[in-house]
Short mmCIF file of C-alpha atoms and ligand atoms in Angstrom, two decimals:
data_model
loop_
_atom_site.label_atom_id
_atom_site.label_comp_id
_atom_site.label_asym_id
_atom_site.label_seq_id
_atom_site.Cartn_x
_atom_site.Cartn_y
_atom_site.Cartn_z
CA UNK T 9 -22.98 21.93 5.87
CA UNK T 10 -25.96 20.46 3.38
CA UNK T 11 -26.35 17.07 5.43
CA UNK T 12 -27.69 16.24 9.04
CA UNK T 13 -25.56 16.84 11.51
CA UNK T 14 -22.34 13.72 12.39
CA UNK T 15 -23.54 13.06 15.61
CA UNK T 16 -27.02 12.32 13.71
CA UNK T 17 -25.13 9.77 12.13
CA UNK T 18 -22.78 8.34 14.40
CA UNK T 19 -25.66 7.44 16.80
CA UNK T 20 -27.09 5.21 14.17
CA UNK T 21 -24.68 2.83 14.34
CA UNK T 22 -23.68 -0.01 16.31
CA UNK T 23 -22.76 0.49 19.92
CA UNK T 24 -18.92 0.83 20.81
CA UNK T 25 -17.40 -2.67 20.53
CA UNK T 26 -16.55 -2.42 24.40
CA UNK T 27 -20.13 -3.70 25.24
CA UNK T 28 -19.28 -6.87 23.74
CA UNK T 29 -17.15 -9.08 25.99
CA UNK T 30 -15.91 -11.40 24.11
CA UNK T 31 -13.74 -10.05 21.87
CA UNK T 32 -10.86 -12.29 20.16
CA UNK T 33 -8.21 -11.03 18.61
CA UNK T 34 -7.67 -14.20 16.85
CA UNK T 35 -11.13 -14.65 14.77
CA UNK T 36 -10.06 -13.37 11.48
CA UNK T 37 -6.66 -14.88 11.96
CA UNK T 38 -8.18 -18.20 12.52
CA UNK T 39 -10.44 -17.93 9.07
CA UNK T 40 -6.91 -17.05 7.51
CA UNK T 41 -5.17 -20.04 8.94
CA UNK T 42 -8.19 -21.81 7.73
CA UNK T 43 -7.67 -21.09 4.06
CA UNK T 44 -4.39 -19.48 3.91
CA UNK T 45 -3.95 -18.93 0.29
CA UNK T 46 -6.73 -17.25 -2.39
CA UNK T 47 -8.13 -20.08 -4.69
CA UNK T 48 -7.34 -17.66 -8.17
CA UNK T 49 -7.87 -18.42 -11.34
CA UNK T 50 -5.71 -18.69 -14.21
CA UNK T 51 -6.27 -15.68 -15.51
CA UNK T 52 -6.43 -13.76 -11.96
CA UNK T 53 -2.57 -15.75 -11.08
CA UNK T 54 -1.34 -13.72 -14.60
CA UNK T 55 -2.97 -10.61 -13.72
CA UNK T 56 -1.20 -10.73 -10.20
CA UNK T 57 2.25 -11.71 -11.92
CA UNK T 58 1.50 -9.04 -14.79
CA UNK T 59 0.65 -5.94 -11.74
CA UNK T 60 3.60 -6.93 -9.76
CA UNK T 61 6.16 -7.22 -12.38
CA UNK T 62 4.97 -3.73 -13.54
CA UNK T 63 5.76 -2.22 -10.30
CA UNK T 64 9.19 -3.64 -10.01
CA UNK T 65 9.83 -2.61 -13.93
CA UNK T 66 8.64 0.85 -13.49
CA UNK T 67 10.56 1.12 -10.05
CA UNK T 68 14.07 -0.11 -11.60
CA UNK T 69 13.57 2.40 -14.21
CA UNK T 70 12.77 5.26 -11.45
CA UNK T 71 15.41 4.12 -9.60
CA UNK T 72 17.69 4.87 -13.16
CA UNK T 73 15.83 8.67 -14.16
CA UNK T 74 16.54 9.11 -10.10
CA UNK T 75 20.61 8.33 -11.27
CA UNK T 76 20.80 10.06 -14.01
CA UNK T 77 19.20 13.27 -12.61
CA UNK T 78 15.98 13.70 -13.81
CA UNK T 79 14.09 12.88 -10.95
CA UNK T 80 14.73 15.70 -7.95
CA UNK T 81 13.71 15.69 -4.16
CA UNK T 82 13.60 12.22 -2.17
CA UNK T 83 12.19 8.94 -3.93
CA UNK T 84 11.62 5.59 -2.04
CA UNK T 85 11.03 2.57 -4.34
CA UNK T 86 8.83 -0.31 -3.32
CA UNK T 87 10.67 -3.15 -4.97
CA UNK T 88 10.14 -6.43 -2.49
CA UNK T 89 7.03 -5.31 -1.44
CA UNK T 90 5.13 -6.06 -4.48
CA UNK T 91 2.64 -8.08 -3.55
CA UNK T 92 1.39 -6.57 -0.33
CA UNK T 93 -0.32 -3.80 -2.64
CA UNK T 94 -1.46 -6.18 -5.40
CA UNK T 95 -2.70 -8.71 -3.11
CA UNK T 96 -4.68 -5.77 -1.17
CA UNK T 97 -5.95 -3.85 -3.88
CA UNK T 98 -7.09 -6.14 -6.15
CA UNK T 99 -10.08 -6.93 -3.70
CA UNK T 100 -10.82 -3.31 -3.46
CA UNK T 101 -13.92 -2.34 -4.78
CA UNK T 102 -12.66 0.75 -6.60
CA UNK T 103 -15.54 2.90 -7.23
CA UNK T 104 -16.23 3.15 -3.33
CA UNK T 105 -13.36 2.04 -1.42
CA UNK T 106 -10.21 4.93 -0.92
CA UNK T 107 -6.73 4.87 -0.07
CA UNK T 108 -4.41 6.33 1.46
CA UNK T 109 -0.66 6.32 2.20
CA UNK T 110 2.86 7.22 3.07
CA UNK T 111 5.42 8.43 1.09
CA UNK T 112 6.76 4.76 -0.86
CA UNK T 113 3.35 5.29 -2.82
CA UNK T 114 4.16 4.57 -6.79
CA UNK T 115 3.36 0.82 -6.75
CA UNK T 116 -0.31 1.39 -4.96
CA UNK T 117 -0.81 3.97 -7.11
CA UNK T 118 0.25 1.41 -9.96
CA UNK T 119 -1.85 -1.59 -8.26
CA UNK T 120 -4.60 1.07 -8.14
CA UNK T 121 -4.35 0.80 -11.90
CA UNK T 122 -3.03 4.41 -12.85
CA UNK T 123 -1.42 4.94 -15.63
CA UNK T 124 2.21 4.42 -15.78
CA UNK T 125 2.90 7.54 -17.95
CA UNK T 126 1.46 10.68 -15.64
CA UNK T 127 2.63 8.24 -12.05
CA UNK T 128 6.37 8.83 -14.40
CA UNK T 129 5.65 11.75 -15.17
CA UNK T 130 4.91 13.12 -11.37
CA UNK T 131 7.86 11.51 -10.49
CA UNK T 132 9.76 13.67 -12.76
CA UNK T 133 8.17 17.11 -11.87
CA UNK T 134 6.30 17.58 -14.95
CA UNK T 135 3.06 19.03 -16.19
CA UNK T 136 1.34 15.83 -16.94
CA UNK T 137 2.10 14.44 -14.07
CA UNK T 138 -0.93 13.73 -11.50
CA UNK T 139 -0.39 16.18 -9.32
CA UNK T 140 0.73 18.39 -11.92
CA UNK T 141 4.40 17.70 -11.22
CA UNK T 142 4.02 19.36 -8.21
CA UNK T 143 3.61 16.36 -5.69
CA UNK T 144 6.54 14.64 -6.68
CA UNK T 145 6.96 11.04 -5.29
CA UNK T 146 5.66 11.30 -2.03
CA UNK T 147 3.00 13.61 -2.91
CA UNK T 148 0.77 11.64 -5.68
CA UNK T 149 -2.86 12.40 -5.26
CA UNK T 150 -6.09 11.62 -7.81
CA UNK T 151 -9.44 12.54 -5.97
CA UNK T 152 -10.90 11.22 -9.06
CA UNK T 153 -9.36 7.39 -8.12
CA UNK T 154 -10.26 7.78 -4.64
CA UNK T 155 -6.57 7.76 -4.09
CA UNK T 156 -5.64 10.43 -1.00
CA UNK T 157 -1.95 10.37 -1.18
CA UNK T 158 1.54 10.19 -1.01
CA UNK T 159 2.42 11.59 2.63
CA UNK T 160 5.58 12.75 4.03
CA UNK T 161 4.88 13.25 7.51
CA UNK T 162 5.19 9.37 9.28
CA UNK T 163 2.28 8.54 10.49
CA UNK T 164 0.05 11.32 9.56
CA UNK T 165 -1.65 9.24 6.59
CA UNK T 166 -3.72 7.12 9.48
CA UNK T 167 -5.00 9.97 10.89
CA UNK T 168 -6.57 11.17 7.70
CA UNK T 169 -7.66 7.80 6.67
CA UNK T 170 -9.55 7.86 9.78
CA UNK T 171 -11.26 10.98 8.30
CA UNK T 172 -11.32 9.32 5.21
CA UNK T 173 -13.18 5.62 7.18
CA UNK T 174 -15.81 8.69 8.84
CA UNK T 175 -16.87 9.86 5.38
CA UNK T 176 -17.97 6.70 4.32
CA UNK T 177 -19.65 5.92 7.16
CA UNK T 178 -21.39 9.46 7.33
CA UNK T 179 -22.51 9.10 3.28
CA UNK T 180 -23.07 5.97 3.53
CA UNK T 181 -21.25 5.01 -0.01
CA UNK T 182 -20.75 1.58 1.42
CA UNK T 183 -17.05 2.14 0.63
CA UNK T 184 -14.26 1.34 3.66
CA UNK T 185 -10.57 2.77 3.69
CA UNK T 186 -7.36 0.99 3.04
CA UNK T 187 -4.69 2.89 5.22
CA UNK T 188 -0.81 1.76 5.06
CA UNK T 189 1.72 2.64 6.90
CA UNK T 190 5.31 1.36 8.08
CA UNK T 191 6.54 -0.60 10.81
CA UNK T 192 8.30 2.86 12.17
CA UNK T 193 5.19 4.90 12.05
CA UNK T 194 3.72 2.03 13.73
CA UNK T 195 4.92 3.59 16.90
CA UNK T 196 3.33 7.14 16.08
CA UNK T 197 0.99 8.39 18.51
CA UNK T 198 -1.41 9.50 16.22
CA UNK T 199 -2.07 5.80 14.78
CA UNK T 200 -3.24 4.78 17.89
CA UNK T 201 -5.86 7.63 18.47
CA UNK T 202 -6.86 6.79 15.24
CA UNK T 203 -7.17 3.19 16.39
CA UNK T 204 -9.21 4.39 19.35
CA UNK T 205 -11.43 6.19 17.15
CA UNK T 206 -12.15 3.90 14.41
CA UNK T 207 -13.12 1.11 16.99
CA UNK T 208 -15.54 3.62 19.17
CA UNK T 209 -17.37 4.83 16.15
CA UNK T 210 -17.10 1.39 14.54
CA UNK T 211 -15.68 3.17 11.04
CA UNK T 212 -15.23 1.30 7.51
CA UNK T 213 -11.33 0.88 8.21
CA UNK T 214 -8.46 -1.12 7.36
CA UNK T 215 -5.17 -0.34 8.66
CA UNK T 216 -1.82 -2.08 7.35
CA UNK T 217 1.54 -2.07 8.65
CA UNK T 218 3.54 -2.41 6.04
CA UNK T 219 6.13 -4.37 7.82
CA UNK T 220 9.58 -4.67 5.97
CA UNK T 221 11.78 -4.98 8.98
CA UNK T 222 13.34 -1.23 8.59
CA UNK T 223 12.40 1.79 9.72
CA UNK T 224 15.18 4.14 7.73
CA UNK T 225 18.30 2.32 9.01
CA UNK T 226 16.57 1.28 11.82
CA UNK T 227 15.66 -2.50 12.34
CA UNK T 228 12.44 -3.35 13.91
CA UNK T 229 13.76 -5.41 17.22
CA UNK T 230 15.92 -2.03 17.63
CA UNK T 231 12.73 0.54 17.96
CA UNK T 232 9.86 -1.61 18.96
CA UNK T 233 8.98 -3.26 21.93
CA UNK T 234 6.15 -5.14 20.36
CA UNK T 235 6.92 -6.18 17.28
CA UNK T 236 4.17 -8.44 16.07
CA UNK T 237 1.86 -5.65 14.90
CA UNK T 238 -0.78 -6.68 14.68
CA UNK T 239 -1.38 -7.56 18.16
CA UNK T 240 -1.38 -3.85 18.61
CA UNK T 241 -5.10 -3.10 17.70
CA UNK T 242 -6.05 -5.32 20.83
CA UNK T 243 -6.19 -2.50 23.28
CA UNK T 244 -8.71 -1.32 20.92
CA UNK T 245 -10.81 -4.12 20.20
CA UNK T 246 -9.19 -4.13 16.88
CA UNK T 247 -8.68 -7.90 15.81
CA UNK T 248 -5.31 -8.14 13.83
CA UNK T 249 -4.21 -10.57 11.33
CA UNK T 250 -0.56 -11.39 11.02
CA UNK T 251 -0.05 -11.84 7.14
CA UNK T 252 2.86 -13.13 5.30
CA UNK T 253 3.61 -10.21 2.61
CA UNK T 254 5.83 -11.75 0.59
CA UNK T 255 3.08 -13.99 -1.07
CA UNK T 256 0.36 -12.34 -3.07
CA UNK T 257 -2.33 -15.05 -2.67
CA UNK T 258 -2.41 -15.39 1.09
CA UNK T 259 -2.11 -11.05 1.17
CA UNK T 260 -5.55 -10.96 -1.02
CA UNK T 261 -7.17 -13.96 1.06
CA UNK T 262 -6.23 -11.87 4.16
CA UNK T 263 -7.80 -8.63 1.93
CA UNK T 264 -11.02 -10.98 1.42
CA UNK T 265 -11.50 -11.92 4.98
CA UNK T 266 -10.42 -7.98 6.32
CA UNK T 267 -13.18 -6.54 4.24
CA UNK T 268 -15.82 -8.36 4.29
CA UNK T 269 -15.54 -8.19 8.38
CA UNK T 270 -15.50 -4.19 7.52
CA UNK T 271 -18.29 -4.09 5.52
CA UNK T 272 -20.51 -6.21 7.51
CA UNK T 273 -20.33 -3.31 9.73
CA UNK T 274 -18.13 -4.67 12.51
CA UNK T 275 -15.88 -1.98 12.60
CA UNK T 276 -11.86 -1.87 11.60
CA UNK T 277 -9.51 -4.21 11.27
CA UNK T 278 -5.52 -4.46 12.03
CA UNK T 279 -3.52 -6.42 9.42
CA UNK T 280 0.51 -6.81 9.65
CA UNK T 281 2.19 -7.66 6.05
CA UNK T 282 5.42 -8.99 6.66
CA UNK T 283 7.63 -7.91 3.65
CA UNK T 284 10.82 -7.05 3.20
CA UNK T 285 12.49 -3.49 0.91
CA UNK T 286 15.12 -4.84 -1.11
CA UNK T 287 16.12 -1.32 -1.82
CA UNK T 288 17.92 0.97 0.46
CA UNK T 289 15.30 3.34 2.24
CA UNK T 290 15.67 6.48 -0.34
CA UNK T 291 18.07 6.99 -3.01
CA UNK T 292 20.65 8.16 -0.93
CA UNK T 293 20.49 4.84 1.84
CA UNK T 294 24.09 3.64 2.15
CA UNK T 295 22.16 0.62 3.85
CA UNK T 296 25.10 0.06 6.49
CA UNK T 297 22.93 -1.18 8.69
CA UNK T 298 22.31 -4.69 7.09
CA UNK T 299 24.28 -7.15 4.98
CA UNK T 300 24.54 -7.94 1.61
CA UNK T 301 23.60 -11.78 2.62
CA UNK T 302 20.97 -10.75 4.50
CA UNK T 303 19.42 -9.03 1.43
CA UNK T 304 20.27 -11.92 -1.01
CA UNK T 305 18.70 -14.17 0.95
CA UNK T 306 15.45 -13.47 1.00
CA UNK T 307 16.01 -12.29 -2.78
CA UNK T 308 16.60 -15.79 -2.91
CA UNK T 309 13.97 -17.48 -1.21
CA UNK T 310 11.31 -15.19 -0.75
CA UNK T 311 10.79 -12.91 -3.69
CA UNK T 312 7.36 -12.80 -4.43
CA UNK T 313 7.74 -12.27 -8.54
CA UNK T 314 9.91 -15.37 -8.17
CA UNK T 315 7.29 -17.34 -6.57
CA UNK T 316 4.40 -16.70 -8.35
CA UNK T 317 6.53 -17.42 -11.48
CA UNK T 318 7.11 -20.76 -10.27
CA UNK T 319 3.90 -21.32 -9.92
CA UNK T 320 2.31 -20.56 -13.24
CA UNK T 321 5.32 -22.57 -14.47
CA UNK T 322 4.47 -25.53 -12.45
CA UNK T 323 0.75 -25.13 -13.95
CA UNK T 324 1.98 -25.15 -17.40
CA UNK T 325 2.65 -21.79 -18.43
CA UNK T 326 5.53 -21.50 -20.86
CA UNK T 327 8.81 -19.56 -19.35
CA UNK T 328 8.70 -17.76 -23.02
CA UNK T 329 5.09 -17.36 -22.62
CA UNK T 330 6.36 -15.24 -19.12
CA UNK T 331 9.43 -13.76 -20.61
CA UNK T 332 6.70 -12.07 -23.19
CA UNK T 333 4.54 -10.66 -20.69
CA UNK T 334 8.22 -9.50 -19.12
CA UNK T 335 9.35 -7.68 -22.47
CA UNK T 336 6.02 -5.73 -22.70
CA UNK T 337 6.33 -4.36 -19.56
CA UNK T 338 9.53 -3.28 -20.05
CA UNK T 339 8.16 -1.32 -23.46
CA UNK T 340 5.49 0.45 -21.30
CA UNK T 341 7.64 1.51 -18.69
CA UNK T 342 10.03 2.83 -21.65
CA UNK T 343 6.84 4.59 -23.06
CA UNK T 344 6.21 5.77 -19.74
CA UNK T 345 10.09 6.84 -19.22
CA UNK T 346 9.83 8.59 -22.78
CA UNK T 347 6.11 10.47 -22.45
CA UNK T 348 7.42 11.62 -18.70
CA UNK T 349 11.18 12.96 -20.18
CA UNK T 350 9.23 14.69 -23.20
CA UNK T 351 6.51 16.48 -21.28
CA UNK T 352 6.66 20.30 -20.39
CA UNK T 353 7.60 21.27 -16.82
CA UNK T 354 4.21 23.24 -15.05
CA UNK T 355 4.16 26.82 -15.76
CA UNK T 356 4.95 29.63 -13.49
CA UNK T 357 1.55 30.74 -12.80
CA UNK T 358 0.56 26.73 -11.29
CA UNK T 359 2.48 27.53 -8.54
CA UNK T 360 -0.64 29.54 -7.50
CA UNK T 361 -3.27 26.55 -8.22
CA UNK T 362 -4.16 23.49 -5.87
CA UNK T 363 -3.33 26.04 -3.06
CA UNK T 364 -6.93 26.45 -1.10
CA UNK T 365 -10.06 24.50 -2.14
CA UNK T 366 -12.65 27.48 -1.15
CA UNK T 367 -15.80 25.20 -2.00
CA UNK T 368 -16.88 22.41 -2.86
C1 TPP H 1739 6.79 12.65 11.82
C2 TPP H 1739 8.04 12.25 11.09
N1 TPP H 1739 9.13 11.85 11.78
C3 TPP H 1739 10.26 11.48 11.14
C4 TPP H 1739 10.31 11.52 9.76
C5 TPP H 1739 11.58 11.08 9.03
N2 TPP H 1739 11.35 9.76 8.44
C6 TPP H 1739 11.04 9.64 7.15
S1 TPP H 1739 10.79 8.05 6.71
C7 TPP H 1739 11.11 7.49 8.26
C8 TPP H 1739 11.06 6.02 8.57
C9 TPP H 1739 9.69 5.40 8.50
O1 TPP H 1739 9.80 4.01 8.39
P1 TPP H 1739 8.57 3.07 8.16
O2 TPP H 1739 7.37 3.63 8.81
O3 TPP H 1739 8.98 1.70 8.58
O4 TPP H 1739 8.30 3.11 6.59
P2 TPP H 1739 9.20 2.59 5.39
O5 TPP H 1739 10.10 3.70 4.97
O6 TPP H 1739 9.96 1.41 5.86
O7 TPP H 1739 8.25 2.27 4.29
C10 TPP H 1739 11.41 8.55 9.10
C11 TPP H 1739 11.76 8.39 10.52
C12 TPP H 1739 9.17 11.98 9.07
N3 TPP H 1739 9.14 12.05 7.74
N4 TPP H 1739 8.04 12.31 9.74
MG1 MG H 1740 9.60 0.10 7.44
#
């Protein structure tokens, strides 16, 4: 290995967080209550309803290819939990911050601001696709975005975002990681040595749980005994913020608040997005395990698209002005549908690239 050694590094920094006595698992929560909601501009509010609207458009259409055959292997869509990703990464700082995720990964990839066409054409196994059309939807990967997957295994993303949090810190590239993950891999073993970890080496970390109330058919009060989330970081020293996911501008005022705390050096921080999948869990969810009102309901009164729309009508945007922006999304998802269906599939011999990285 070129550089100094990691315990070089490590011993740099702060000392563990357990020499300081008063920790309070409430002091980012209370700057959030402060100011719940981002003050965004005009221009920012349309870029938010813009990156959303894409994900659910490109997501409807996936959810169609998936239908009609074209896309194989499992596929969870992300519609309902738009603006948990938009609100989050839209305060990344993208040349130094990374990502990382589990396997319901096409809108962060989206928010992340790849291209529709090779995230469509992954999704349908072809050539062109990111990974080559090898990765499929839960295995999307682009090294060059900083964006470390797409993970099947539950729970396993944390881990190696906590890898991903100890490279920054050991480079010192100022960047921090953004790790998601779901209320059911909340209760992995593995995210709480990670937790452990990150606070005793004080890494560049942001974990999320993704909360939208189902673990496959499994409802959160059924499989957790704690479930407020983000009081689970406090055996760690980890303050949590409880966030309300359904609403873009209080998700990127939590984001603002999260990451400067991070990159003041103060170590990681726990936030708990409270969202809701309006989809079954994969394509092939009967979703038994919840009613149809239930669903409708928050369709009704929560939808985040829905909201912000109001909003920018409220402020004087035209609803053909939005209806525009809504018709030219639908053309680039079509373009992406199109460019994804017309691609070649990977040749035989790719099945023996992307194997071993021997160097670097
Ligand atoms: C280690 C492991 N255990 C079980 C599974 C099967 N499995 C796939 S998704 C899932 C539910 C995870 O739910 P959650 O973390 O809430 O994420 P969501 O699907 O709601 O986004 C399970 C149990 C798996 N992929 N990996
Ligand atoms: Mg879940």
């Amino acid at each position: 290995m070129a550089k100094a050694s990691r315990s070089k590094k490590t011993k740099a920094k702060a000392p563990p967080p357990s020499e300081d006595s008063d920790f309070s698992l409430s002091s980012l929560q209370e700057a959030l209550d402060a100011e719940k909601r981002f003050a965004a501009s005009e221009e920012q509010l349309l870029h938010f309803y813009e990156q959303m609207l894409l994900i659910r458009r490109f997501e409807e259409r996936a959810g169609q290819l998936y239908g009609l055959g074209l896309i194989g292997g499992f596929c969870h869509l992300y519609i309902g939990q738009e603006a948990v990703a938009i609100g989050l990464q839209s305060a990344l700082d993208n040349d130094r911050d990374s990502v990382i995720t589990g396997y319901r990964d096409h809108g962060h990839m989206l928010a992340y601001g790849i291209d529709p066409k090779v995230i469509m054409a992954e999704l349908t196994g072809r050539q062109a696709g990111i990974s080559k059309g090898k990765g499929g939807s839960m295995h999307m990967f682009s090294t060059e975005h900083k964006f470390y997957g797409g993970h099947g295994i539950v729970g396993a993303q944390v881990a190696l975002g906590g890898g991903l949090a100890l490279a920054h810190q050991y480079n010192e590239d100022g960047g921090l990681c953004l790790a998601y993950f779901g209320d059911g891999a909340a209760n992995q073993g593995q995210v709480y040595e990670t937790m452990n970890m990150a606070a005793l080496w004080n890494l560049p970390m942001v974990f999320v749980v993704e909360n939208n109330q189902y673990a496959m058919g499994t409802a959160v009060r059924r499989s957790s005994a704690e479930t407020e989330f983000y009081r689970r970081g406090a055996a760690f020293r980890i303050p949590g913020m409880d966030v309300n996911g359904m609403d873009v501008l209080e998700v990127r005022q939590a984001a603002e608040i999260a990451f400067k705390h991070v990159r003041d050096g103060n170590g990681p921080v726990l936030m708990e997005c409270n969202t809701y999948r309006y989809r079954g869990h994969s394509m092939s969810d009967p979703a038994k395990y919840r009613t149809r009102e239930e669903v409708q309901d928050i369709k009704d009164h929560k939808d985040p698209i829905e909201a912000l729309k109001k909003m920018l009508i409220e402020q004087g945007h035209a609803e053909d002005d939005l209806k525009a922006i809504d018709k030219d999304i639908r053309k680039t998802v079509s373009e992406a549908a199109d460019f994804a269906e017309n691609s070649p599939e990977p040749g035989a011999a790719e099945l023996y690239t992307d194997v071993l990285v021997e160097s670097y």
